Short mmCIF file of C-alpha atoms in Angstrom, two decimals:
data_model
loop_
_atom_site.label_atom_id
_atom_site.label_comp_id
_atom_site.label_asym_id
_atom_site.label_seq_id
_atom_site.Cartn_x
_atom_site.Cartn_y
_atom_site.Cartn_z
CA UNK A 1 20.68 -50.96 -13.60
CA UNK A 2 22.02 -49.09 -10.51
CA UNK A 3 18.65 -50.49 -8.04
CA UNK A 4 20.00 -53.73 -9.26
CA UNK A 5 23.16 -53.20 -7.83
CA UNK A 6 22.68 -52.97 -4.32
CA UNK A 7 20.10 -55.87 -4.25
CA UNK A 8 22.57 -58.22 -5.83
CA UNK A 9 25.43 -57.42 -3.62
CA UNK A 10 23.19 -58.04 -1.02
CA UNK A 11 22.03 -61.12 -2.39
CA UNK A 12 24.62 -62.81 -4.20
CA UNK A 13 28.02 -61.12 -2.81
CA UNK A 14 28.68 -59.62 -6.06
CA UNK A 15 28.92 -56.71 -8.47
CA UNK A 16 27.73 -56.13 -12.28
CA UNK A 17 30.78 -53.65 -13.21
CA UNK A 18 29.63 -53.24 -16.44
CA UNK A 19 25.99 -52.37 -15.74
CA UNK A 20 27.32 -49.80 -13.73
CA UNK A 21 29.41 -48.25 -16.18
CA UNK A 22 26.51 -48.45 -18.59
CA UNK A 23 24.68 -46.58 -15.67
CA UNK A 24 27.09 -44.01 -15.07
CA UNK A 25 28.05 -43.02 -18.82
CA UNK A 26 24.18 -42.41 -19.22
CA UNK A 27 23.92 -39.99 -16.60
CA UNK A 28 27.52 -38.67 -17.70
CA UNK A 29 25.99 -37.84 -21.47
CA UNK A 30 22.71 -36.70 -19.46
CA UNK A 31 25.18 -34.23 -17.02
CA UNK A 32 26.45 -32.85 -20.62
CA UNK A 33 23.72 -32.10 -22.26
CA UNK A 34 21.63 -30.89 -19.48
CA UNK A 35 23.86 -29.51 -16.46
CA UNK A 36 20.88 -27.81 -14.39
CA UNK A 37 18.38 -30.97 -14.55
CA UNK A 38 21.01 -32.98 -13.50
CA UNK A 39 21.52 -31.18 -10.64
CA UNK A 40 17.70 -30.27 -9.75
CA UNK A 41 17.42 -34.32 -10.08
CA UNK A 42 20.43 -34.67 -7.25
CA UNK A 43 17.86 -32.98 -4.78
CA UNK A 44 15.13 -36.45 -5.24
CA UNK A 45 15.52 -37.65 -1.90
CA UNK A 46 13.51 -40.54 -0.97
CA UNK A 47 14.08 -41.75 3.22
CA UNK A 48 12.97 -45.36 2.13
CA UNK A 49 15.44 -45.88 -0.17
CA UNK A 50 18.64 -43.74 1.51
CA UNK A 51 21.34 -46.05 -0.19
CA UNK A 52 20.43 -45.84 -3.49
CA UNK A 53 19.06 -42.66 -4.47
CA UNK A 54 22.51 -40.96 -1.86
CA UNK A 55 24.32 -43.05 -4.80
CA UNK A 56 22.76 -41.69 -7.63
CA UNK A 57 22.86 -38.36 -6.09
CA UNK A 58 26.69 -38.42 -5.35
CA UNK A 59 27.27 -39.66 -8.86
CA UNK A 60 25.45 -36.49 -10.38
CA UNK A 61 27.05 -34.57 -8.29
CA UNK A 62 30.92 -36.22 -8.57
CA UNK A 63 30.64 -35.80 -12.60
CA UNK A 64 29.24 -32.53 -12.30
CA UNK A 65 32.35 -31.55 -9.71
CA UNK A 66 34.47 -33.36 -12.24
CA UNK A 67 34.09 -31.53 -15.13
CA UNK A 68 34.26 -28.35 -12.96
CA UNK A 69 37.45 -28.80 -11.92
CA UNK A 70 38.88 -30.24 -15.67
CA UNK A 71 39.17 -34.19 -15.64
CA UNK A 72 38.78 -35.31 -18.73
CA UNK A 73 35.81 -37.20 -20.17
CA UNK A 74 37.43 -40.58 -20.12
CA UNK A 75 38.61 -40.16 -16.39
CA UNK A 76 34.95 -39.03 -15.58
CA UNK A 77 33.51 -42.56 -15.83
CA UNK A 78 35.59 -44.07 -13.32
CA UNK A 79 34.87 -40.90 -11.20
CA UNK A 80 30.98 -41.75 -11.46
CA UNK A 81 31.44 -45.36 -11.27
CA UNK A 82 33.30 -44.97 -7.76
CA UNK A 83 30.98 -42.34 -6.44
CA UNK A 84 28.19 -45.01 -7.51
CA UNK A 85 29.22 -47.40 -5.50
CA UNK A 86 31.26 -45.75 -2.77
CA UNK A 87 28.93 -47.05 0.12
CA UNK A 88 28.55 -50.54 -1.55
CA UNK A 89 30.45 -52.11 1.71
CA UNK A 90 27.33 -50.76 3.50
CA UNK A 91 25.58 -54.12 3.02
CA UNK A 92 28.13 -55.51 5.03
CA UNK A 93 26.86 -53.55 7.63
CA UNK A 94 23.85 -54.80 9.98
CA UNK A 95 20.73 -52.70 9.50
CA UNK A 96 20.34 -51.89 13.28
CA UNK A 97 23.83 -50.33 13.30
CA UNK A 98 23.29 -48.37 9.74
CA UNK A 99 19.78 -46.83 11.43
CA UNK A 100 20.96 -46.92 14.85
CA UNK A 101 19.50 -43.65 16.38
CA UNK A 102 21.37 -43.39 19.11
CA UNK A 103 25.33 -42.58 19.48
CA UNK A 104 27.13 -45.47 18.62
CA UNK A 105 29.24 -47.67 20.96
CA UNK A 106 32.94 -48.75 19.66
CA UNK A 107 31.04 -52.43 18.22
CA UNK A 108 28.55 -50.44 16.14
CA UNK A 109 31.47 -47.82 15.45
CA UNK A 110 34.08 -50.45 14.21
CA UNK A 111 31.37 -52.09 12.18
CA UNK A 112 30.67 -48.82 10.24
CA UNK A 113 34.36 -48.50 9.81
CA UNK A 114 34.71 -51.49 8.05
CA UNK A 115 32.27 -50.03 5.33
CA UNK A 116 35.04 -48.53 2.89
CA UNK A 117 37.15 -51.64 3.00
CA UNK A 118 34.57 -54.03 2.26
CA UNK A 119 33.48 -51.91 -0.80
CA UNK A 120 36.88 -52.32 -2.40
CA UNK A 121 36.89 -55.90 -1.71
CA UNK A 122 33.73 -56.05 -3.44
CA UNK A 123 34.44 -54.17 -6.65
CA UNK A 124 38.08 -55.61 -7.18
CA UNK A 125 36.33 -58.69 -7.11
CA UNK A 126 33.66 -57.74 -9.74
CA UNK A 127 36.60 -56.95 -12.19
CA UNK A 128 36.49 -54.80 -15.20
CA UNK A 129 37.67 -52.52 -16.65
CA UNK A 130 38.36 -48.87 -14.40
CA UNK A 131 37.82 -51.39 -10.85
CA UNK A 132 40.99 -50.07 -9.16
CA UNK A 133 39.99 -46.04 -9.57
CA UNK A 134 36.47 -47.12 -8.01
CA UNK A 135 37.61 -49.69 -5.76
CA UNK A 136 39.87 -46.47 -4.43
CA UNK A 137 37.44 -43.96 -4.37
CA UNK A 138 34.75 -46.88 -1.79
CA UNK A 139 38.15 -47.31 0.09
CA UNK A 140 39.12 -43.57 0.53
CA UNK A 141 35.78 -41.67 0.42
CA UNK A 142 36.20 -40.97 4.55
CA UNK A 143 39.95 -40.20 4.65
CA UNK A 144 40.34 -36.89 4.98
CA UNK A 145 42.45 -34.49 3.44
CA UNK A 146 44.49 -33.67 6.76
CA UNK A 147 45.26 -37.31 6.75
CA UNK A 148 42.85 -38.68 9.27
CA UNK A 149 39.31 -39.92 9.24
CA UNK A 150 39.33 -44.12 8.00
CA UNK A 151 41.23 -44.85 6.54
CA UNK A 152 43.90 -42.72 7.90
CA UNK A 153 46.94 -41.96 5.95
CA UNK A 154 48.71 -39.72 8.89
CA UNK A 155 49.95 -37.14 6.63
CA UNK A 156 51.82 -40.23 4.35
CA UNK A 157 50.22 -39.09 1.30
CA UNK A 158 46.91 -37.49 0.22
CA UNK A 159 43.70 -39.37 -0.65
CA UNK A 160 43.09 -39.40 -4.43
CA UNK A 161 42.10 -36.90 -5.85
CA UNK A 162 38.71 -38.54 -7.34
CA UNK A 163 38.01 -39.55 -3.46
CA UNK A 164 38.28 -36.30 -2.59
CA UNK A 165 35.75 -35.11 -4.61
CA UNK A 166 33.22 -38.29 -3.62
CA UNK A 167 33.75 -37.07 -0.15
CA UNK A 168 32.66 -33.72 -0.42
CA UNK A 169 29.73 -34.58 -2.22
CA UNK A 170 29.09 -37.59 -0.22
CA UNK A 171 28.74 -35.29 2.12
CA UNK A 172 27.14 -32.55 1.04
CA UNK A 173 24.24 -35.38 0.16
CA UNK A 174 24.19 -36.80 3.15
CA UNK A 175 23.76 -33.45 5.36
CA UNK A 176 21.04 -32.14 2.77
CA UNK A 177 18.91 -36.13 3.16
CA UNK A 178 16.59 -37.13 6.16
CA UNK A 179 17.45 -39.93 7.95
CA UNK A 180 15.99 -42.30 10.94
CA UNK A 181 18.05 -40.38 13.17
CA UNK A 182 18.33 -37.27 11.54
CA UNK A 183 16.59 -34.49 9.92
CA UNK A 184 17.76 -32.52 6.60
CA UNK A 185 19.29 -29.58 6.45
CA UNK A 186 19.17 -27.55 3.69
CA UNK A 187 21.94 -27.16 1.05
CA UNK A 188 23.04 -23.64 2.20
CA UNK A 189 23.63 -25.38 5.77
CA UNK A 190 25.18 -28.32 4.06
CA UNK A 191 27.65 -26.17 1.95
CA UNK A 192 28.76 -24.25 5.23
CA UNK A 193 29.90 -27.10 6.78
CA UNK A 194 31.69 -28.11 3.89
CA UNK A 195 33.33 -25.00 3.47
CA UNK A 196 34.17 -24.76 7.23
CA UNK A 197 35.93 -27.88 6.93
CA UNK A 198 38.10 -26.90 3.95
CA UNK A 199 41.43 -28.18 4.71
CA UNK A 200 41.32 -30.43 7.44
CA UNK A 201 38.45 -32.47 5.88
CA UNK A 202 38.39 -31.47 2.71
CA UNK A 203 40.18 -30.65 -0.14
CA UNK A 204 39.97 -26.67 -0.32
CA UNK A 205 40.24 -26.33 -4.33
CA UNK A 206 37.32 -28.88 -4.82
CA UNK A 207 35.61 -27.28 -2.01
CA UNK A 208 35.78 -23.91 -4.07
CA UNK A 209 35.13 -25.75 -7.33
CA UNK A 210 32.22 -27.47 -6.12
CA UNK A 211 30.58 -24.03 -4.23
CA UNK A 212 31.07 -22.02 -7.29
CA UNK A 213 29.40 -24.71 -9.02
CA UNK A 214 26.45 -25.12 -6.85
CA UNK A 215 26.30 -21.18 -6.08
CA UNK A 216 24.71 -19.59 -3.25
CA UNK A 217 20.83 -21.96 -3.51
CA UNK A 218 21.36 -24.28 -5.99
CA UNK A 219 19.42 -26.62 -8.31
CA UNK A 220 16.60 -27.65 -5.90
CA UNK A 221 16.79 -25.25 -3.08
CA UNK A 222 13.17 -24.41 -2.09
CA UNK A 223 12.99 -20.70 -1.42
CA UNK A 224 10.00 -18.00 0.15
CA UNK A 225 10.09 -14.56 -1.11
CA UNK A 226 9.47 -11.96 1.08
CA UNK A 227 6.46 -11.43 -1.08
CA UNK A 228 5.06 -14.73 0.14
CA UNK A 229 5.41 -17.10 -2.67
CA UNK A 230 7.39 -20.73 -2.39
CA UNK A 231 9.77 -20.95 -5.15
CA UNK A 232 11.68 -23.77 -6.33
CA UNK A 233 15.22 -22.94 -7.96
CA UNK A 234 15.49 -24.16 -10.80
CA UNK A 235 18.99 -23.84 -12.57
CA UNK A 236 22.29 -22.58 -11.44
CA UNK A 237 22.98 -19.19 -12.40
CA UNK A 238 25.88 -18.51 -14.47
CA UNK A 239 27.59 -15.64 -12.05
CA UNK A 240 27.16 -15.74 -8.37
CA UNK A 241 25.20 -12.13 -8.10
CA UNK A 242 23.26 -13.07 -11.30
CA UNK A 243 19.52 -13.30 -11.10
CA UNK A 244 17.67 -16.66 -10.33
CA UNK A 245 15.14 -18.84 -12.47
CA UNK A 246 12.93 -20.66 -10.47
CA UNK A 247 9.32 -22.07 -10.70
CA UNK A 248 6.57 -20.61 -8.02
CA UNK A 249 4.97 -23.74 -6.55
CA UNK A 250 2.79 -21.97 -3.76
CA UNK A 251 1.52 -18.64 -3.58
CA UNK A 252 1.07 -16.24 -1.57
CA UNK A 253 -1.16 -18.06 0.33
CA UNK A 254 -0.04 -21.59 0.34
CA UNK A 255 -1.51 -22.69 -2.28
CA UNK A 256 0.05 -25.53 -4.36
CA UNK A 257 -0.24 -24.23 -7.90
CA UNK A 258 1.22 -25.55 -11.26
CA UNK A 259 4.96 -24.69 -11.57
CA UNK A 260 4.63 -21.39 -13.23
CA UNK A 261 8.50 -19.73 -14.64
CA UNK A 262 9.76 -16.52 -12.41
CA UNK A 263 13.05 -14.83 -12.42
CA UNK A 264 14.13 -13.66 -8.46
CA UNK A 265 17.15 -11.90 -7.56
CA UNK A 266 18.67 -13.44 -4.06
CA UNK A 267 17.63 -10.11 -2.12
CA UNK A 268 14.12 -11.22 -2.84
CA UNK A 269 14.81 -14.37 -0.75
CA UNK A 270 13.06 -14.27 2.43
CA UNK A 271 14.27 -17.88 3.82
CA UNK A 272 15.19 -21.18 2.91
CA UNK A 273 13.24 -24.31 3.62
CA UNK A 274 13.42 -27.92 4.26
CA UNK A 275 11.08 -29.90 1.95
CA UNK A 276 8.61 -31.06 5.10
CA UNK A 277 9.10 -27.18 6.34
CA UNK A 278 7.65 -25.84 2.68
CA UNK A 279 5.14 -29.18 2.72
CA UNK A 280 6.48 -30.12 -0.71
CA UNK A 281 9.00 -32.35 -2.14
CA UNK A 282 11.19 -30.89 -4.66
CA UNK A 283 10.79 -34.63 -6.46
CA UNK A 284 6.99 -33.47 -7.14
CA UNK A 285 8.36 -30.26 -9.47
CA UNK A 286 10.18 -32.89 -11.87
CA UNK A 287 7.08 -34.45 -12.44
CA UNK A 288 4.39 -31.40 -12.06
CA UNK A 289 7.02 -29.82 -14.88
CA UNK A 290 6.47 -32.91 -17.11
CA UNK A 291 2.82 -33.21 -16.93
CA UNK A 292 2.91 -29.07 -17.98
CA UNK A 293 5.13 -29.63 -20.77
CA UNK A 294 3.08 -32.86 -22.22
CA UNK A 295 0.78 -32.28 -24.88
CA UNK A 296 -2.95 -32.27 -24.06
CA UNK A 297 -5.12 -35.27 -24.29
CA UNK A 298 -8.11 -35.00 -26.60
#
């Protein structure tokens, strides 16, 4: 439902509300029930299709910081439906400016600018039920806190407070995903530069919220131990200084093995990697995990 969102606002100039809130309350029920997997599945990155997993990535990630910080169930479906489709005014955008590699000049610039306001448009035109929240969040999602970024509110009034939460995440995506023009970092980068801009950018208390929540490597991160093995993390540990599960994907020599279960502490962490840097995508563990856990074939 969510590919086919995109593609027909590209197409046709319109939205399917309601297949996105159909979307959206399945990965909210999937976010319940299983909080780690959800995030482990918000670090699938895939460079050929930027727009729409960076949607379904901020979506996991804007329930998840949701629930952290205490909105209610209800309110959480408008809070993934505008994280969803915050970037939705991107197709409004020419693909040479969106993968420009370059800096941009004030056309390009002004183009990209136009993004958030062209995603309201878009979804208060779709109707439905919840459209102003989400229409809000695609209009909002690079105002900052301080009262500047686009659109800027110079200190009038605060962003709300569901767009403040798509923006850190937004961001926190976007820093953590390769693009044309730019390589990944990886999420403990991504999380400095969110905290650094508590604040001014960002909203400090879902800043903390959403660090606590993601702790020091979260779902995802793709770890060597000093002892030589590549692990993979695989949940969020439930106190910051508490041990880590993770799978071991290499070992000590390099070799890709099947994901086998191991519990690190963090001072057995010799560095972090970039997928390309460790040679494996974190995307392969999800399915390498599955094919472990099927029963054999006869």
């Amino acid at each position: 439902a969510l590919r086919g969102v995109t593609s027909s606002m590209a197409s046709q100039g319109a939205i399917e509300l309601s297949a996105v809130v159909d979307a959206v309350e399945g990965l909210f029920e999937h976010a319940v029930s299983h909080s780690s997997a959800s995030l482990l599945l918000s670090t699938v990155k895939s460079h050929d299709e930027y727009t729409f997993f960076h949607s379904v990535n901020t979506c996991i990630l804007a329930l998840a910081t949701g629930r952290m910080i205490g909105v209610d169930k209800e309110s959480l479906v408008p809070v993934g439906v505008g994280a969803v489709l915050h970037d939705i005014g991107k197709v409004a955008v020419s693909a040479a400016t969106l993968n420009w590699p370059g800096r941009l000049d004030d056309g390009q610039w002004k183009e990209i600018q136009l993004h958030p306001q062209e995603g309201a448009l878009a979804i208060l035109a779709a109707g439905g039920e919840g459209n102003e929240i989400a229409a809000t969040v695609a209009l909002e999602h690079h105002a900052r806190f301080d009262g500047q970024g686009y659109p800027s509110y110079r200190r009038t009034r605060r962003p709300h407070i569901f767009s403040r939460i798509v923006s850190v995440v937004d961001t926190y995506d976007a820093i953590t995903t390769r693009r044309s023009y730019r390589r990944a970092e990886t999420p403990a980068r991504a999380l400095d530069v969110v905290l650094g801009a508590a604040g001014s950018s960002y909203d400090p208390d879902v800043v903390k919220a959403f660090i606590s929540m993601m702790g020091v490597f979260p779902p995802g991160s793709i770890l060597r131990l000093k002892t030589g093995e590549t692990v993979v993390v695989a949940e969020r540990p439930t106190e910051p200084d508490a041990p880590l599960a993770t799978f071991i994907v290499r070992d000590t020599k390099g070799a890709e093995i099947s994901p086998e279960p191991l519990v690190i502490n963090v001072s057995d962490v010799a560095v972090q990697l970039l997928p390309q840097q460790a040679d494996f995508d974190p995307a392969t563990l999800l399915e390498m995990i599955a094919r472990s856990n099927s029963p054999a074939q006869s």
